C-alpha positions as YAML, in Angstrom:
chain: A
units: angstrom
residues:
- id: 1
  name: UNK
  ca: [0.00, 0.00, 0.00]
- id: 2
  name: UNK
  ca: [1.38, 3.33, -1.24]
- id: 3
  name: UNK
  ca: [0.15, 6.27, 1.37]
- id: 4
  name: UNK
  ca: [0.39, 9.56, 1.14]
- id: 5
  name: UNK
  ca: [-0.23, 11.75, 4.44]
- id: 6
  name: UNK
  ca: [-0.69, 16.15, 4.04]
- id: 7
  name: UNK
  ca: [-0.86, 16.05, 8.01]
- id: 8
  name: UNK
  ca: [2.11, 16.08, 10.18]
- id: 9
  name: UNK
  ca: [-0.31, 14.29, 13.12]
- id: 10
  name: UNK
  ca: [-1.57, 11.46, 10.49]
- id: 11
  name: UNK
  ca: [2.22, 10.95, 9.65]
- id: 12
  name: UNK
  ca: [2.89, 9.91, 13.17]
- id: 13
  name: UNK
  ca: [-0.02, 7.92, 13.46]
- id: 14
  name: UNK
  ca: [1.17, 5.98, 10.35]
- id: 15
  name: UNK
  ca: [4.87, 5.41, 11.81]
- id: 16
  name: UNK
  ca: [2.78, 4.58, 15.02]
- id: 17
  name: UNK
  ca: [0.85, 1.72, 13.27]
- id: 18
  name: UNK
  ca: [4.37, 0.32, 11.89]
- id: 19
  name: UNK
  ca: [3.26, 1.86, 8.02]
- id: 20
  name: UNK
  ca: [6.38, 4.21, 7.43]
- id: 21
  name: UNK
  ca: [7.82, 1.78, 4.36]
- id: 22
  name: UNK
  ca: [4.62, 2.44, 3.19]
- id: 23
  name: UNK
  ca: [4.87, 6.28, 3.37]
- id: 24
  name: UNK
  ca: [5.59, 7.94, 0.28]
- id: 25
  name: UNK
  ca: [4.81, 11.18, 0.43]
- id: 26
  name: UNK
  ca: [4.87, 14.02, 3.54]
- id: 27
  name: UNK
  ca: [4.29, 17.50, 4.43]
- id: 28
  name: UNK
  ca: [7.06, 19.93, 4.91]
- id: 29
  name: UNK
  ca: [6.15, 20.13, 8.39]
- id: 30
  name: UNK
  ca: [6.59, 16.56, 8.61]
- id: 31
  name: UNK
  ca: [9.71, 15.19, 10.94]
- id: 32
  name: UNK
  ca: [10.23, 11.84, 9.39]
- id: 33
  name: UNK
  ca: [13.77, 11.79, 6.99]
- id: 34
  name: UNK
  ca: [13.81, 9.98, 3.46]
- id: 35
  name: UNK
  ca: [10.23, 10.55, 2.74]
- id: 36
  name: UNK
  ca: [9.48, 12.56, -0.72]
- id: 37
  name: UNK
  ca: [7.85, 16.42, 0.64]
- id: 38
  name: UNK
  ca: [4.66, 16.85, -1.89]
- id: 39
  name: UNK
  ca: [2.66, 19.69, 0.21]
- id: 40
  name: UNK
  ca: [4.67, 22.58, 0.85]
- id: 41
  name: UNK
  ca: [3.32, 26.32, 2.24]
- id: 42
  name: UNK
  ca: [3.68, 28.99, 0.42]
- id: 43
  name: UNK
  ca: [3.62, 31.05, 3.89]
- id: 44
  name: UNK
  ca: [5.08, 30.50, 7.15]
- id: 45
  name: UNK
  ca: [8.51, 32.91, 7.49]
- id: 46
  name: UNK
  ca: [7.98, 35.34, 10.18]
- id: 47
  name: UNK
  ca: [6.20, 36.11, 13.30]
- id: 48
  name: UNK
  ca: [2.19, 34.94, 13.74]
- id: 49
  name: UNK
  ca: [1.25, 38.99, 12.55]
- id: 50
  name: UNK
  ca: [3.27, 38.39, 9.66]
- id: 51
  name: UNK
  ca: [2.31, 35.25, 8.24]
- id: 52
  name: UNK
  ca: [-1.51, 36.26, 9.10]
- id: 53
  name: UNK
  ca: [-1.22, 38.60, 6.90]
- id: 54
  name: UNK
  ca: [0.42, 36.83, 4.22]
- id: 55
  name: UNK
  ca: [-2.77, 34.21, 4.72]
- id: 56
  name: UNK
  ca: [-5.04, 36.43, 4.54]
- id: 57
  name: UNK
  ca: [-3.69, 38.54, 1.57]
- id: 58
  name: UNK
  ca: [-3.35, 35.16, -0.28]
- id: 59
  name: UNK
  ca: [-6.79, 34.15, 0.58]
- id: 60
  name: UNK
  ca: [-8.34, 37.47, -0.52]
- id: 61
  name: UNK
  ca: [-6.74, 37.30, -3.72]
- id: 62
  name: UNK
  ca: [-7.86, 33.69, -4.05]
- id: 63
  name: UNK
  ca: [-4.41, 31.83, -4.30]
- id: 64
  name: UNK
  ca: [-3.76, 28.25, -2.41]
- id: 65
  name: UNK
  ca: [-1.36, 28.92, 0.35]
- id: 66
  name: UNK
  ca: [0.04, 25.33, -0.40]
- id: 67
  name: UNK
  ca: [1.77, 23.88, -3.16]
- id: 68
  name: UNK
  ca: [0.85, 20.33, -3.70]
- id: 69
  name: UNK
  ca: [3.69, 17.73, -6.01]
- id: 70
  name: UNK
  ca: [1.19, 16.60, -8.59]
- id: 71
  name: UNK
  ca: [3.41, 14.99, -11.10]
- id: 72
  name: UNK
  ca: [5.10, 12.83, -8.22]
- id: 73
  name: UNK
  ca: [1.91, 11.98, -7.37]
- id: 74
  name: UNK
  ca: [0.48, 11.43, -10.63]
- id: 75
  name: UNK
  ca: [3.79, 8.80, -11.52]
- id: 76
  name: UNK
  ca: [3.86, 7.32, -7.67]
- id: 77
  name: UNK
  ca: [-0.40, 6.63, -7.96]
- id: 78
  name: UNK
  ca: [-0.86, 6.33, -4.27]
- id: 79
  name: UNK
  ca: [-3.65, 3.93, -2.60]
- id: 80
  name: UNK
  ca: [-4.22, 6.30, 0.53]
- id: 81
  name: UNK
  ca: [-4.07, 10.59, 1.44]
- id: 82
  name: UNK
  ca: [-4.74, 11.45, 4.59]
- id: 83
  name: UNK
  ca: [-5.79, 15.22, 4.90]
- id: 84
  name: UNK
  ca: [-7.80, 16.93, 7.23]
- id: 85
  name: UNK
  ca: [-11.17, 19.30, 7.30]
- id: 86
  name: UNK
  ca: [-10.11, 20.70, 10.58]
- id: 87
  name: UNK
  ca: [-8.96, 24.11, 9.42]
- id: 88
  name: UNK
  ca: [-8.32, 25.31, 5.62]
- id: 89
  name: UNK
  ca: [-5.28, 27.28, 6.81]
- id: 90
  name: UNK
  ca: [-3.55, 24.53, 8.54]
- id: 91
  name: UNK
  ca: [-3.03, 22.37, 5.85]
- id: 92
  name: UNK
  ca: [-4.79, 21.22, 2.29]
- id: 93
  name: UNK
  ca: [-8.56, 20.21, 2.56]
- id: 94
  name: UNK
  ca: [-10.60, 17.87, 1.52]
- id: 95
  name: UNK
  ca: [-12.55, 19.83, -0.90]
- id: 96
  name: UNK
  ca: [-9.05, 20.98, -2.13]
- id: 97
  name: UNK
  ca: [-7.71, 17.80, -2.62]
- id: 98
  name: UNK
  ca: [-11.22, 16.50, -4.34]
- id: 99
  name: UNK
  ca: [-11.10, 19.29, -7.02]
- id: 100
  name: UNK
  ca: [-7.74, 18.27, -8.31]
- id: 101
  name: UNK
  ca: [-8.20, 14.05, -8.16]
- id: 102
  name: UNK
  ca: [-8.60, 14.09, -11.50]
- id: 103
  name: UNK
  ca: [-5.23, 14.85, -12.63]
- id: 104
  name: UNK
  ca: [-4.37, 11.75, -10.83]
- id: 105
  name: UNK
  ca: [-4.69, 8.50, -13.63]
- id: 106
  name: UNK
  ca: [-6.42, 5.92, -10.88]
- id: 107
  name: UNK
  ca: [-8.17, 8.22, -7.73]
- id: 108
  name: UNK
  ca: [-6.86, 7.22, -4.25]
- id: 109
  name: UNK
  ca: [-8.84, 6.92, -1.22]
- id: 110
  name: UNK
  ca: [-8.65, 9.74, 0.50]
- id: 111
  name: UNK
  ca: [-9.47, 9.73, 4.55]
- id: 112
  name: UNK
  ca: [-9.72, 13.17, 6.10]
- id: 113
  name: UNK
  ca: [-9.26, 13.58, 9.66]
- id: 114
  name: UNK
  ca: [-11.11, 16.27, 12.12]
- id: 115
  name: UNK
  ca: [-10.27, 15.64, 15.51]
- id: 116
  name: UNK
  ca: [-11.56, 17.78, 18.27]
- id: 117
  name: UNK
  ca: [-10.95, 16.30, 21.91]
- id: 118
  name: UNK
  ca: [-8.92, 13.36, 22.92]
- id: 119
  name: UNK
  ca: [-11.50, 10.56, 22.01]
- id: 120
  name: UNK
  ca: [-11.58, 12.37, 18.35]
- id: 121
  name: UNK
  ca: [-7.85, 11.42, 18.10]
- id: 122
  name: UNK
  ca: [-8.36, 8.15, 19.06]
- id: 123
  name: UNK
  ca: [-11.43, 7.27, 16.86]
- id: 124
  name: UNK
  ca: [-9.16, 8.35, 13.96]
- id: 125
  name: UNK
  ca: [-6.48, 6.35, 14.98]
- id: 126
  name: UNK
  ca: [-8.22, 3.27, 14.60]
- id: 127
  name: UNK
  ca: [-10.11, 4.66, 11.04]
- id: 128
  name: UNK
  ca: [-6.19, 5.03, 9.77]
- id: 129
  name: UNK
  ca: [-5.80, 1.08, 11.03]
- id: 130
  name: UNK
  ca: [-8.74, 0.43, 9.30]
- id: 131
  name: UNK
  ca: [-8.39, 1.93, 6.01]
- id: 132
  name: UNK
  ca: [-4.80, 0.73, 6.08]
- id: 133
  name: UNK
  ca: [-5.34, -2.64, 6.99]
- id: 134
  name: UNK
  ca: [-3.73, -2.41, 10.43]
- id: 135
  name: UNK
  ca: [-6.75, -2.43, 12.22]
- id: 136
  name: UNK
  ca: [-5.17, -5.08, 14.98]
- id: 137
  name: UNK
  ca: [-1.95, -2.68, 15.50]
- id: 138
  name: UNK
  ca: [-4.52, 0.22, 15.82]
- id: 139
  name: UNK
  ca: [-6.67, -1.69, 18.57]
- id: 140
  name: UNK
  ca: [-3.78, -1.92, 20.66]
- id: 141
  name: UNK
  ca: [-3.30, 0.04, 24.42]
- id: 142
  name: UNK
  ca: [-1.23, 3.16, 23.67]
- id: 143
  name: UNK
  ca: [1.24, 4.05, 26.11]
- id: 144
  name: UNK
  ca: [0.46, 7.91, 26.74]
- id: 145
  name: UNK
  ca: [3.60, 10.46, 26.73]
- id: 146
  name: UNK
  ca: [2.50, 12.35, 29.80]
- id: 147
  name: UNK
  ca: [2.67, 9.43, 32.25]
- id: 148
  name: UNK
  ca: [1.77, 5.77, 33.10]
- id: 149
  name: UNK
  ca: [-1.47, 5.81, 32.41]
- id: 150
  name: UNK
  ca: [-2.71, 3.49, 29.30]
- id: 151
  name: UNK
  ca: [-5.71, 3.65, 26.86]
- id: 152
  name: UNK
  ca: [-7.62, 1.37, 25.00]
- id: 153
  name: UNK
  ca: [-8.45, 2.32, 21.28]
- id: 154
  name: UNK
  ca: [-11.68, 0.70, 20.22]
...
């Protein structure tokens, strides 16, 4: 399976889930090395007041403030991208992504993530295991960062 993520957080939920041979494509925000960057912002130099106004200058004058690597993506024809609806400034939408598909010769699935509290997070976790096939590494207990304490996903 050939999986493309545009989220930083769905990028760590793939290496998570043991799926980072089958990453192929990341977000310049992303901190994994060797992985091909195909979503880059066109913003993001500065202090917050500055690149506010670059976003909203951009999105006034109706320009995408991200550059996604069609051709790569077009030649790599990836099974999976994983985007998000959460917030059109944080990253590439859904609707983005959907208006463009058909540059692409065989149309991915493409799984959009929204989380708003904790239990959001998890839920999506175990979509990504789904839609990737790893649903029994998703369902596992997930040892928390922030102490001892141990969830179950599922």
């Amino acid at each position: 399976m050939k999986i493309v993520s545009l989220l930083p957080s769905a990028t760590e939920i793939l290496r998570k889930l043991g799926l980072e041979k089958s990453l192929i494509g990341v977000t310049d925000k992303c901190y994994v090395k060797g992985k091909r960057v195909v979503l880059r912002a066109r913003v993001g130099n500065g202090n917050g007041a500055q690149i506010d106004a670059e976003v909203r200058e951009m999105m006034n004058n109706h320009q995408p403030l991200y550059d996604l690597d069609w051709e790569f993506l077009a030649k790599a024809g990836p099974d999976v991208i994983i985007t998000q609806d959460l917030c059109h400034v944080c990253s590439l939408t859904t609707p983005e992504l959907n208006r463009e598909l058909h540059r692409l010769p065989v149309r991915p699935k493409v799984l959009s993530l929204s989380p708003k509290n904790l239990a959001d997070v998890l839920f999506d976790i175990n979509l990504v295991g789904k839609v990737t096939e790893r649903k029994v590494v998703a369902g596992r207990p997930l040892a928390l960062p922030f102490g001892e304490t141990r969830l179950r996903v599922g």
